[in-house]
């Protein structure tokens, strides 16, 4: 798999999300500053709630822009099946139900998914439960992970 293509796809997804969030942020700013949201009394908190929304969306927008910068500068290295999983590794696992899943270990933007040919690849960070479980493991190594109160078994099939 071409990691550069995967990173480019992830950045495109993030940029799409940034554009959508910017549009929503503009609406939230309008709601927070609109004359109709001026409080009628101490229990009318519409403007205050809108300002909290503006703050949260502004913070998230900054995080997403930072994610783009981080991914653009991420050093990509190739791994062999003899090496331990580390940042920028693509790891294919199989669960106890013979479901194949592919993960791309990156420093940010966890949860994004990108397609490579017919393979859905999920970006995970070293801070996520799956990322922590994969980090430093080797090919053919089994591990278990509790997800939603259920313990799932995985086997690492390949590392690249």
PDB file of C-alpha atoms in Angstrom:
ATOM      1  CA  UNK A   1       0.000   0.000   0.000  1.00  0.00           C
ATOM      2  CA  UNK A   2       1.207   3.454  -0.840  1.00  0.00           C
ATOM      3  CA  UNK A   3       1.304   5.328   2.465  1.00  0.00           C
ATOM      4  CA  UNK A   4       1.708   8.682   0.722  1.00  0.00           C
ATOM      5  CA  UNK A   5      -1.609   8.111  -1.071  1.00  0.00           C
ATOM      6  CA  UNK A   6      -3.262   7.159   2.228  1.00  0.00           C
ATOM      7  CA  UNK A   7      -1.942  10.309   3.910  1.00  0.00           C
ATOM      8  CA  UNK A   8      -3.140  12.420   0.975  1.00  0.00           C
ATOM      9  CA  UNK A   9      -6.606  10.848   1.247  1.00  0.00           C
ATOM     10  CA  UNK A  10      -6.687  11.481   4.994  1.00  0.00           C
ATOM     11  CA  UNK A  11      -5.678  15.118   4.482  1.00  0.00           C
ATOM     12  CA  UNK A  12      -8.401  15.522   1.839  1.00  0.00           C
ATOM     13  CA  UNK A  13     -10.973  14.111   4.288  1.00  0.00           C
ATOM     14  CA  UNK A  14      -9.739  16.461   7.004  1.00  0.00           C
ATOM     15  CA  UNK A  15      -9.882  19.449   4.644  1.00  0.00           C
ATOM     16  CA  UNK A  16     -13.465  18.534   3.711  1.00  0.00           C
ATOM     17  CA  UNK A  17     -14.315  18.346   7.408  1.00  0.00           C
ATOM     18  CA  UNK A  18     -12.609  21.708   7.992  1.00  0.00           C
ATOM     19  CA  UNK A  19     -14.721  23.347   5.272  1.00  0.00           C
ATOM     20  CA  UNK A  20     -17.910  21.894   6.736  1.00  0.00           C
ATOM     21  CA  UNK A  21     -16.953  22.999  10.246  1.00  0.00           C
ATOM     22  CA  UNK A  22     -16.096  26.511   9.037  1.00  0.00           C
ATOM     23  CA  UNK A  23     -19.581  26.778   7.561  1.00  0.00           C
ATOM     24  CA  UNK A  24     -21.155  25.613  10.823  1.00  0.00           C
ATOM     25  CA  UNK A  25     -18.921  27.974  12.783  1.00  0.00           C
ATOM     26  CA  UNK A  26     -20.148  30.934  10.736  1.00  0.00           C
ATOM     27  CA  UNK A  27     -23.738  29.959  11.559  1.00  0.00           C
ATOM     28  CA  UNK A  28     -22.891  29.638  15.253  1.00  0.00           C
ATOM     29  CA  UNK A  29     -21.200  33.070  15.271  1.00  0.00           C
ATOM     30  CA  UNK A  30     -24.300  34.551  13.643  1.00  0.00           C
ATOM     31  CA  UNK A  31     -26.486  32.897  16.276  1.00  0.00           C
ATOM     32  CA  UNK A  32     -24.282  34.146  19.109  1.00  0.00           C
ATOM     33  CA  UNK A  33     -24.257  37.740  17.858  1.00  0.00           C
ATOM     34  CA  UNK A  34     -27.751  38.020  16.384  1.00  0.00           C
ATOM     35  CA  UNK A  35     -30.054  40.637  17.933  1.00  0.00           C
ATOM     36  CA  UNK A  36     -32.709  37.969  18.410  1.00  0.00           C
ATOM     37  CA  UNK A  37     -30.467  36.097  20.843  1.00  0.00           C
ATOM     38  CA  UNK A  38     -30.158  39.041  23.245  1.00  0.00           C
ATOM     39  CA  UNK A  39     -31.358  37.635  26.577  1.00  0.00           C
ATOM     40  CA  UNK A  40     -34.885  38.585  27.648  1.00  0.00           C
ATOM     41  CA  UNK A  41     -34.131  37.562  31.209  1.00  0.00           C
ATOM     42  CA  UNK A  42     -31.681  35.710  33.382  1.00  0.00           C
ATOM     43  CA  UNK A  43     -33.025  32.329  32.247  1.00  0.00           C
ATOM     44  CA  UNK A  44     -32.689  33.102  28.538  1.00  0.00           C
ATOM     45  CA  UNK A  45     -29.289  31.567  27.771  1.00  0.00           C
ATOM     46  CA  UNK A  46     -29.489  31.114  24.003  1.00  0.00           C
ATOM     47  CA  UNK A  47     -26.684  33.607  23.260  1.00  0.00           C
ATOM     48  CA  UNK A  48     -24.499  32.118  25.998  1.00  0.00           C
ATOM     49  CA  UNK A  49     -25.032  28.598  24.656  1.00  0.00           C
ATOM     50  CA  UNK A  50     -24.249  29.776  21.125  1.00  0.00           C
ATOM     51  CA  UNK A  51     -21.015  31.391  22.345  1.00  0.00           C
ATOM     52  CA  UNK A  52     -19.991  28.102  23.999  1.00  0.00           C
ATOM     53  CA  UNK A  53     -20.662  26.360  20.696  1.00  0.00           C
ATOM     54  CA  UNK A  54     -18.521  28.925  18.867  1.00  0.00           C
ATOM     55  CA  UNK A  55     -15.684  28.345  21.314  1.00  0.00           C
ATOM     56  CA  UNK A  56     -15.854  24.554  20.995  1.00  0.00           C
ATOM     57  CA  UNK A  57     -16.008  24.655  17.219  1.00  0.00           C
ATOM     58  CA  UNK A  58     -13.097  27.103  17.072  1.00  0.00           C
ATOM     59  CA  UNK A  59     -10.981  24.787  19.220  1.00  0.00           C
ATOM     60  CA  UNK A  60     -11.918  21.780  17.062  1.00  0.00           C
ATOM     61  CA  UNK A  61     -11.103  23.728  13.886  1.00  0.00           C
ATOM     62  CA  UNK A  62      -7.634  24.479  15.261  1.00  0.00           C
ATOM     63  CA  UNK A  63      -7.118  20.813  16.137  1.00  0.00           C
ATOM     64  CA  UNK A  64      -8.111  19.714  12.646  1.00  0.00           C
ATOM     65  CA  UNK A  65      -5.755  22.227  11.028  1.00  0.00           C
ATOM     66  CA  UNK A  66      -2.987  21.004  13.310  1.00  0.00           C
ATOM     67  CA  UNK A  67      -3.775  17.415  12.277  1.00  0.00           C
ATOM     68  CA  UNK A  68      -3.332  18.372   8.612  1.00  0.00           C
ATOM     69  CA  UNK A  69       0.065  19.932   9.354  1.00  0.00           C
ATOM     70  CA  UNK A  70       1.146  16.908  11.400  1.00  0.00           C
ATOM     71  CA  UNK A  71       0.131  14.439   8.686  1.00  0.00           C
ATOM     72  CA  UNK A  72       1.845  16.511   5.987  1.00  0.00           C
ATOM     73  CA  UNK A  73       5.133  16.286   7.886  1.00  0.00           C
ATOM     74  CA  UNK A  74       4.808  12.676   9.085  1.00  0.00           C
ATOM     75  CA  UNK A  75       7.893  10.643   8.161  1.00  0.00           C
ATOM     76  CA  UNK A  76       6.684   7.468   6.472  1.00  0.00           C
ATOM     77  CA  UNK A  77       8.779   4.356   6.750  1.00  0.00           C
ATOM     78  CA  UNK A  78       8.365   0.886   5.395  1.00  0.00           C
ATOM     79  CA  UNK A  79       8.116  -2.020   7.801  1.00  0.00           C
ATOM     80  CA  UNK A  80       8.748  -5.702   7.340  1.00  0.00           C
ATOM     81  CA  UNK A  81       6.874  -8.468   9.114  1.00  0.00           C
ATOM     82  CA  UNK A  82       9.976  -8.953  11.292  1.00  0.00           C
ATOM     83  CA  UNK A  83       9.716  -5.474  12.810  1.00  0.00           C
ATOM     84  CA  UNK A  84       7.617  -4.230  15.714  1.00  0.00           C
ATOM     85  CA  UNK A  85       4.634  -2.003  15.043  1.00  0.00           C
ATOM     86  CA  UNK A  86       5.515   1.695  15.333  1.00  0.00           C
ATOM     87  CA  UNK A  87       4.245   5.025  14.056  1.00  0.00           C
ATOM     88  CA  UNK A  88       3.420   4.968  10.302  1.00  0.00           C
ATOM     89  CA  UNK A  89       2.957   1.183  10.247  1.00  0.00           C
ATOM     90  CA  UNK A  90       0.049  -0.346   8.382  1.00  0.00           C
ATOM     91  CA  UNK A  91      -1.158  -3.350  10.335  1.00  0.00           C
ATOM     92  CA  UNK A  92      -3.580  -5.987   9.115  1.00  0.00           C
ATOM     93  CA  UNK A  93      -5.315  -7.981  11.828  1.00  0.00           C
ATOM     94  CA  UNK A  94      -7.852 -10.773  11.847  1.00  0.00           C
ATOM     95  CA  UNK A  95     -10.344 -11.200  14.667  1.00  0.00           C
ATOM     96  CA  UNK A  96     -11.845 -14.364  16.155  1.00  0.00           C
ATOM     97  CA  UNK A  97     -14.637 -14.238  13.536  1.00  0.00           C
ATOM     98  CA  UNK A  98     -12.125 -14.174  10.644  1.00  0.00           C
ATOM     99  CA  UNK A  99     -12.857 -10.506   9.910  1.00  0.00           C
ATOM    100  CA  UNK A 100      -9.859  -8.728   8.413  1.00  0.00           C
ATOM    101  CA  UNK A 101      -9.229  -5.134   9.477  1.00  0.00           C
ATOM    102  CA  UNK A 102      -6.448  -2.794   8.476  1.00  0.00           C
ATOM    103  CA  UNK A 103      -5.092  -0.005  10.671  1.00  0.00           C
ATOM    104  CA  UNK A 104      -2.670   2.820   9.911  1.00  0.00           C
ATOM    105  CA  UNK A 105      -0.852   4.023  13.037  1.00  0.00           C
ATOM    106  CA  UNK A 106      -0.574   7.827  12.888  1.00  0.00           C
ATOM    107  CA  UNK A 107      -0.032  10.553  15.510  1.00  0.00           C
ATOM    108  CA  UNK A 108      -3.412  12.251  14.978  1.00  0.00           C
ATOM    109  CA  UNK A 109      -6.756  12.098  13.149  1.00  0.00           C
ATOM    110  CA  UNK A 110      -7.672   8.791  14.742  1.00  0.00           C
ATOM    111  CA  UNK A 111     -10.954   7.342  13.583  1.00  0.00           C
ATOM    112  CA  UNK A 112     -10.750   8.635  10.020  1.00  0.00           C
ATOM    113  CA  UNK A 113     -11.132   5.960   7.384  1.00  0.00           C
ATOM    114  CA  UNK A 114      -9.612   5.915   3.916  1.00  0.00           C
ATOM    115  CA  UNK A 115      -9.917   3.469   1.031  1.00  0.00           C
ATOM    116  CA  UNK A 116      -7.026   1.784  -0.720  1.00  0.00           C
ATOM    117  CA  UNK A 117      -8.286  -0.232  -3.666  1.00  0.00           C
ATOM    118  CA  UNK A 118     -11.011  -2.308  -1.979  1.00  0.00           C
ATOM    119  CA  UNK A 119      -9.516  -2.113   1.518  1.00  0.00           C
ATOM    120  CA  UNK A 120     -10.964   0.154   4.188  1.00  0.00           C
ATOM    121  CA  UNK A 121      -8.152   1.463   6.376  1.00  0.00           C
ATOM    122  CA  UNK A 122      -8.803   3.023   9.770  1.00  0.00           C
ATOM    123  CA  UNK A 123      -6.381   5.581  11.142  1.00  0.00           C
ATOM    124  CA  UNK A 124      -5.548   4.942  14.799  1.00  0.00           C
ATOM    125  CA  UNK A 125      -3.335   6.866  17.179  1.00  0.00           C
ATOM    126  CA  UNK A 126      -1.003   5.396  19.796  1.00  0.00           C
ATOM    127  CA  UNK A 127      -3.399   6.851  22.407  1.00  0.00           C
ATOM    128  CA  UNK A 128      -6.439   4.883  21.249  1.00  0.00           C
ATOM    129  CA  UNK A 129      -7.169   1.440  22.699  1.00  0.00           C
ATOM    130  CA  UNK A 130      -6.395  -0.288  19.381  1.00  0.00           C
ATOM    131  CA  UNK A 131      -3.290   1.835  18.804  1.00  0.00           C
ATOM    132  CA  UNK A 132      -1.969   1.042  22.282  1.00  0.00           C
ATOM    133  CA  UNK A 133      -2.663  -2.655  21.730  1.00  0.00           C
ATOM    134  CA  UNK A 134      -0.833  -2.698  18.382  1.00  0.00           C
ATOM    135  CA  UNK A 135       2.189  -0.633  19.365  1.00  0.00           C
ATOM    136  CA  UNK A 136       5.416  -2.688  19.671  1.00  0.00           C
ATOM    137  CA  UNK A 137       3.700  -5.968  18.700  1.00  0.00           C
ATOM    138  CA  UNK A 138       4.977  -8.244  15.930  1.00  0.00           C
ATOM    139  CA  UNK A 139       3.503 -10.190  13.042  1.00  0.00           C
ATOM    140  CA  UNK A 140       1.723 -13.428  14.067  1.00  0.00           C
ATOM    141  CA  UNK A 141       1.298 -12.103  17.605  1.00  0.00           C
ATOM    142  CA  UNK A 142      -2.108 -12.535  19.251  1.00  0.00           C
ATOM    143  CA  UNK A 143      -3.651  -9.978  21.570  1.00  0.00           C
ATOM    144  CA  UNK A 144      -6.987  -9.248  23.182  1.00  0.00           C
ATOM    145  CA  UNK A 145      -8.744  -5.937  23.561  1.00  0.00           C
ATOM    146  CA  UNK A 146     -11.862  -5.024  25.498  1.00  0.00           C
ATOM    147  CA  UNK A 147     -14.272  -3.089  23.318  1.00  0.00           C
ATOM    148  CA  UNK A 148     -17.639  -2.050  24.699  1.00  0.00           C
ATOM    149  CA  UNK A 149     -17.379  -4.475  27.600  1.00  0.00           C
ATOM    150  CA  UNK A 150     -16.598  -7.397  25.294  1.00  0.00           C
ATOM    151  CA  UNK A 151     -13.146  -8.948  24.955  1.00  0.00           C
ATOM    152  CA  UNK A 152     -12.103  -9.389  21.325  1.00  0.00           C
ATOM    153  CA  UNK A 153      -9.190 -11.533  20.148  1.00  0.00           C
ATOM    154  CA  UNK A 154      -6.930 -10.421  17.314  1.00  0.00           C
ATOM    155  CA  UNK A 155      -3.984 -11.847  15.412  1.00  0.00           C
ATOM    156  CA  UNK A 156      -1.554  -9.610  13.528  1.00  0.00           C
ATOM    157  CA  UNK A 157      -1.392 -10.890   9.951  1.00  0.00           C
ATOM    158  CA  UNK A 158       0.987  -8.364   8.394  1.00  0.00           C
ATOM    159  CA  UNK A 159       2.931  -5.198   9.079  1.00  0.00           C
ATOM    160  CA  UNK A 160       4.056  -2.859   6.324  1.00  0.00           C
TER     161      UNK A 160
END
